[in-house]
Short mmCIF file of C-alpha atoms in Angstrom, two decimals:
data_model
loop_
_atom_site.label_atom_id
_atom_site.label_comp_id
_atom_site.label_asym_id
_atom_site.label_seq_id
_atom_site.Cartn_x
_atom_site.Cartn_y
_atom_site.Cartn_z
CA GLU A 1 -7.15 -11.60 1.88
CA ILE A 2 -8.76 -11.34 5.32
CA VAL A 3 -8.88 -7.77 6.24
CA LEU A 4 -8.76 -6.59 9.85
CA THR A 5 -9.95 -3.38 10.78
CA GLN A 6 -9.13 -2.18 14.38
CA SER A 7 -11.26 0.95 15.88
CA PRO A 8 -11.36 3.77 17.09
CA ALA A 9 -7.84 4.57 15.64
CA THR A 10 -7.06 6.77 18.37
CA LEU A 11 -8.17 6.47 21.87
CA SER A 12 -7.63 8.65 24.52
CA LEU A 13 -7.68 7.66 28.67
CA SER A 14 -6.63 8.19 31.57
CA PRO A 15 -4.11 6.17 33.85
CA GLY A 16 -6.96 3.87 35.71
CA GLU A 17 -9.59 4.10 33.29
CA ARG A 18 -10.47 0.95 31.41
CA ALA A 19 -9.33 0.59 27.85
CA THR A 20 -11.79 -1.68 25.31
CA LEU A 21 -10.19 -1.99 21.73
CA SER A 22 -12.11 -3.57 18.49
CA CYS A 23 -10.92 -5.34 15.69
CA ARG A 24 -13.81 -6.69 12.90
CA ALA A 25 -12.46 -9.39 10.38
CA SER A 26 -13.78 -9.37 6.72
CA GLN A 27 -14.83 -12.58 7.34
CA SER A 28 -14.37 -15.63 9.99
CA VAL A 29 -11.13 -15.91 11.90
CA ALA A 30 -12.45 -18.58 14.23
CA SER A 31 -10.77 -17.61 17.22
CA TYR A 32 -7.79 -17.59 15.44
CA LEU A 33 -6.31 -13.60 16.64
CA ALA A 34 -3.86 -12.37 18.33
CA TRP A 35 -3.30 -9.00 20.00
CA TYR A 36 0.10 -7.18 19.96
CA GLN A 37 1.17 -3.97 21.88
CA GLN A 38 4.06 -2.05 20.26
CA LYS A 39 6.10 1.02 22.01
CA PRO A 40 7.85 4.17 19.77
CA GLY A 41 11.17 2.42 18.76
CA GLN A 42 10.80 -1.13 19.71
CA PRO A 43 9.38 -4.59 18.34
CA PRO A 44 5.70 -5.66 18.73
CA ARG A 45 5.08 -7.76 21.89
CA LEU A 46 2.24 -10.50 21.60
CA LEU A 47 0.18 -9.80 24.22
CA ILE A 48 -3.14 -12.27 23.54
CA TYR A 49 -3.64 -15.45 21.09
CA ASP A 50 -6.27 -17.63 20.18
CA ALA A 51 -8.69 -15.14 21.12
CA SER A 52 -8.22 -15.18 24.98
CA LYS A 53 -4.78 -16.36 26.01
CA ARG A 54 -2.58 -14.70 27.28
CA ALA A 55 0.71 -14.93 26.19
CA ILE A 56 3.81 -15.70 28.95
CA GLY A 57 4.62 -12.95 31.46
CA ILE A 58 1.53 -10.52 30.25
CA PRO A 59 -0.58 -9.18 33.44
CA ALA A 60 -3.89 -10.14 34.03
CA ARG A 61 -5.23 -6.87 32.99
CA PHE A 62 -4.72 -7.59 29.75
CA SER A 63 -7.59 -9.49 28.11
CA GLY A 64 -9.50 -10.35 25.05
CA SER A 65 -12.45 -12.06 23.96
CA GLY A 66 -15.05 -12.99 20.52
CA SER A 67 -15.15 -15.32 17.87
CA GLY A 68 -15.95 -15.39 14.25
CA THR A 69 -15.33 -11.60 12.79
CA ASP A 70 -15.62 -9.31 15.80
CA PHE A 71 -12.79 -9.35 18.55
CA SER A 72 -11.92 -7.33 21.56
CA LEU A 73 -8.59 -6.04 23.79
CA THR A 74 -9.32 -4.51 26.89
CA ILE A 75 -7.30 -3.44 29.48
CA SER A 76 -8.94 -3.48 32.69
CA SER A 77 -7.26 -0.22 34.66
CA LEU A 78 -4.16 1.68 32.79
CA GLU A 79 -1.11 2.00 33.48
CA PRO A 80 1.51 4.56 32.25
CA GLU A 81 3.17 1.45 30.71
CA ASP A 82 -0.02 0.58 28.31
CA PHE A 83 0.18 3.75 27.00
CA ALA A 84 1.05 2.05 23.34
CA VAL A 85 -0.55 0.71 20.05
CA TYR A 86 -1.88 -2.25 19.71
CA TYR A 87 -2.20 -4.32 16.72
CA CYS A 88 -4.35 -7.41 16.03
CA GLN A 89 -3.65 -10.31 13.34
CA GLN A 90 -5.17 -13.53 12.11
CA ARG A 91 -3.59 -16.16 11.17
CA THR A 92 -7.00 -18.26 9.48
CA ASN A 93 -6.17 -17.42 6.38
CA TRP A 94 -2.32 -16.56 5.84
CA LEU A 95 -1.17 -13.79 7.79
CA THR A 96 -2.74 -10.16 8.26
CA PHE A 97 -2.42 -7.46 10.69
CA GLY A 98 -4.99 -5.18 11.51
CA GLY A 99 -4.00 -0.68 11.36
CA GLY A 100 -3.66 -0.66 14.79
CA THR A 101 -5.18 1.30 17.53
CA ARG A 102 -3.40 4.23 19.19
CA VAL A 103 -3.63 4.43 23.00
CA GLU A 104 -3.03 8.01 24.87
CA ILE A 105 -3.35 10.18 27.23
CA GLU B 1 16.73 -16.34 27.15
CA VAL B 2 15.02 -16.39 23.66
CA GLN B 3 17.19 -13.44 21.39
CA LEU B 4 16.78 -12.69 17.98
CA LEU B 5 19.46 -10.64 16.16
CA GLU B 6 18.77 -9.30 12.65
CA SER B 7 22.00 -7.90 10.32
CA GLY B 8 22.31 -6.45 7.22
CA GLY B 9 20.09 -3.53 6.05
CA GLY B 10 20.75 -0.43 4.77
CA LEU B 11 20.74 2.31 2.08
CA VAL B 12 19.75 0.50 -1.54
CA GLN B 13 18.93 1.19 -4.54
CA PRO B 14 15.75 0.67 -6.79
CA GLY B 15 16.19 -2.45 -8.30
CA GLY B 16 19.14 -3.64 -5.97
CA SER B 17 19.25 -6.46 -3.82
CA LEU B 18 19.96 -6.97 -0.11
CA ARG B 19 20.08 -10.20 2.38
CA LEU B 20 19.23 -9.73 5.95
CA SER B 21 19.74 -12.06 8.65
CA CYS B 22 18.59 -13.19 11.72
CA ALA B 23 20.74 -15.02 14.36
CA ALA B 24 18.39 -16.85 16.74
CA SER B 25 19.47 -18.09 20.55
CA GLY B 26 17.78 -19.37 23.57
CA PHE B 27 15.41 -22.25 21.95
CA THR B 28 15.77 -25.34 19.79
CA PHE B 29 16.15 -23.27 16.32
CA SER B 30 15.49 -26.57 14.64
CA SER B 31 11.94 -26.66 16.02
CA PHE B 32 9.80 -23.55 15.25
CA ALA B 33 8.70 -21.95 12.17
CA MET B 34 10.31 -18.50 11.33
CA THR B 35 9.05 -15.08 10.20
CA TRP B 36 9.56 -11.72 8.65
CA VAL B 37 7.50 -8.91 9.26
CA ARG B 38 7.88 -5.61 7.41
CA GLN B 39 6.92 -1.93 9.19
CA ALA B 40 7.29 1.38 7.14
CA PRO B 41 8.57 4.73 8.54
CA GLY B 42 5.20 5.93 10.51
CA LYS B 43 2.89 2.75 9.42
CA GLY B 44 1.87 -0.62 10.48
CA LEU B 45 3.02 -4.05 10.61
CA GLU B 46 2.89 -6.34 7.65
CA TRP B 47 3.52 -9.46 7.14
CA VAL B 48 6.53 -10.65 4.83
CA SER B 49 7.45 -14.24 5.03
CA SER B 50 6.89 -17.34 6.68
CA ILE B 51 9.41 -20.26 6.61
CA SER B 52 8.69 -23.70 8.38
CA ASN B 53 11.59 -25.41 11.22
CA THR B 54 12.73 -27.76 8.39
CA GLY B 55 12.67 -24.95 5.54
CA GLY B 56 10.52 -27.07 3.61
CA SER B 57 7.79 -25.01 3.43
CA THR B 58 8.14 -21.32 2.44
CA TYR B 59 5.23 -18.86 2.07
CA TYR B 60 5.34 -14.68 1.16
CA ALA B 61 3.08 -12.68 1.33
CA ASP B 62 1.98 -10.91 -2.63
CA SER B 63 3.94 -7.99 -2.81
CA VAL B 64 7.07 -9.52 -2.29
CA LYS B 65 6.56 -12.99 -4.16
CA GLY B 66 8.46 -13.87 -7.48
CA ARG B 67 10.77 -11.42 -5.54
CA PHE B 68 12.12 -12.14 -2.00
CA THR B 69 13.20 -15.60 -0.85
CA ILE B 70 13.09 -16.64 2.47
CA SER B 71 15.62 -19.58 3.75
CA ARG B 72 17.21 -20.77 6.55
CA ASP B 73 20.47 -22.32 7.90
CA ILE B 74 19.37 -25.10 10.73
CA SER B 75 23.29 -25.53 11.36
CA LYS B 76 24.39 -21.72 12.32
CA ASN B 77 20.48 -21.09 13.96
CA THR B 78 20.10 -17.96 11.03
CA VAL B 79 17.25 -17.06 8.94
CA PHE B 80 17.59 -15.14 5.97
CA LEU B 81 15.61 -13.06 3.32
CA GLN B 82 17.17 -12.22 0.20
CA MET B 83 15.52 -9.71 -0.94
CA ASN B 84 15.39 -9.06 -5.48
CA SER B 85 14.11 -6.57 -7.13
CA LEU B 86 14.08 -4.05 -4.25
CA ARG B 87 11.10 -1.12 -4.67
CA ASP B 88 11.08 2.27 -3.02
CA ASP B 89 7.81 0.43 -0.98
CA ASP B 90 9.86 -2.02 0.17
CA SER B 91 11.73 0.36 2.74
CA ALA B 92 11.17 -0.62 5.89
CA VAL B 93 12.00 -1.89 9.19
CA TYR B 94 12.17 -6.19 8.90
CA TYR B 95 11.60 -7.81 11.83
CA CYS B 96 12.63 -11.31 12.02
CA ALA B 97 10.13 -13.33 14.91
CA LYS B 98 9.52 -16.43 15.86
CA GLY B 99 6.63 -18.80 15.51
CA LEU B 100 4.51 -19.34 19.03
CA GLU B 101 4.02 -22.92 17.85
CA GLY B 102 6.21 -24.62 16.12
CA LEU B 103 5.33 -26.94 13.58
CA ARG B 104 2.73 -24.26 12.40
CA VAL B 105 4.26 -22.30 10.16
CA LEU B 106 1.52 -19.52 9.68
CA ASP B 107 1.56 -19.05 13.19
CA TYR B 108 1.27 -16.28 15.99
CA SER B 109 4.45 -14.61 16.57
CA ASP B 110 6.10 -14.67 20.61
CA TYR B 111 9.53 -13.14 20.03
CA TRP B 112 11.02 -10.77 17.55
CA GLY B 113 13.92 -9.23 16.77
CA GLN B 114 14.85 -5.26 17.57
CA GLY B 115 14.42 -4.72 13.74
CA THR B 116 17.07 -3.66 10.46
CA LEU B 117 16.30 -0.79 8.67
CA VAL B 118 15.75 -1.00 5.27
CA THR B 119 16.11 2.13 2.77
CA VAL B 120 15.40 2.02 -1.16
CA SER B 121 16.07 4.60 -2.82
CA SER B 122 18.01 6.73 -5.68
#
């Protein structure tokens, strides 16, 4: 099983600041990694897939990068609605999710 | 508009069974794989099971293999999750999700339902 480790667990920032979230895989997942956003009481929302492709309707302030074992999700300038929990997911070997990063004010 | 509506959750005793349903609309159901993902209260996401667009291929997480069965009825645009021998640690919100790329079974999920809560407790 491929283990995804997300860091930090919690990121405390203010609106307008830049957020950089990390996801590290226990073995290479090539570029087969996605990022999801989840707000309280809501299902996850697909943001990024294949490491860097934005899903339909996702604002340009969200960007993804990386390949192999190290990946990043960057939010260039935080909007109030971006404070949420973010998960990475790989599809190279079965499906696994990271433990999540909470972005809080 | 893509919609996924889960139902069938509830309170069940350990060792019991439950059948979840997910009614899909707004897309060509027979062209996309479907997946169940669960989330225990206050915890992260856990993949449970996926099924191919035709229903001919199914995959399960080790934690549910041999106890859960995924299936789909294309005529009813519905995917099911039969859960047997339920344990306390199966308690979670169960989400139904649509595959992004259609024929790929183990795939990212671009649309999700609101989830149905399963509580296993005596």
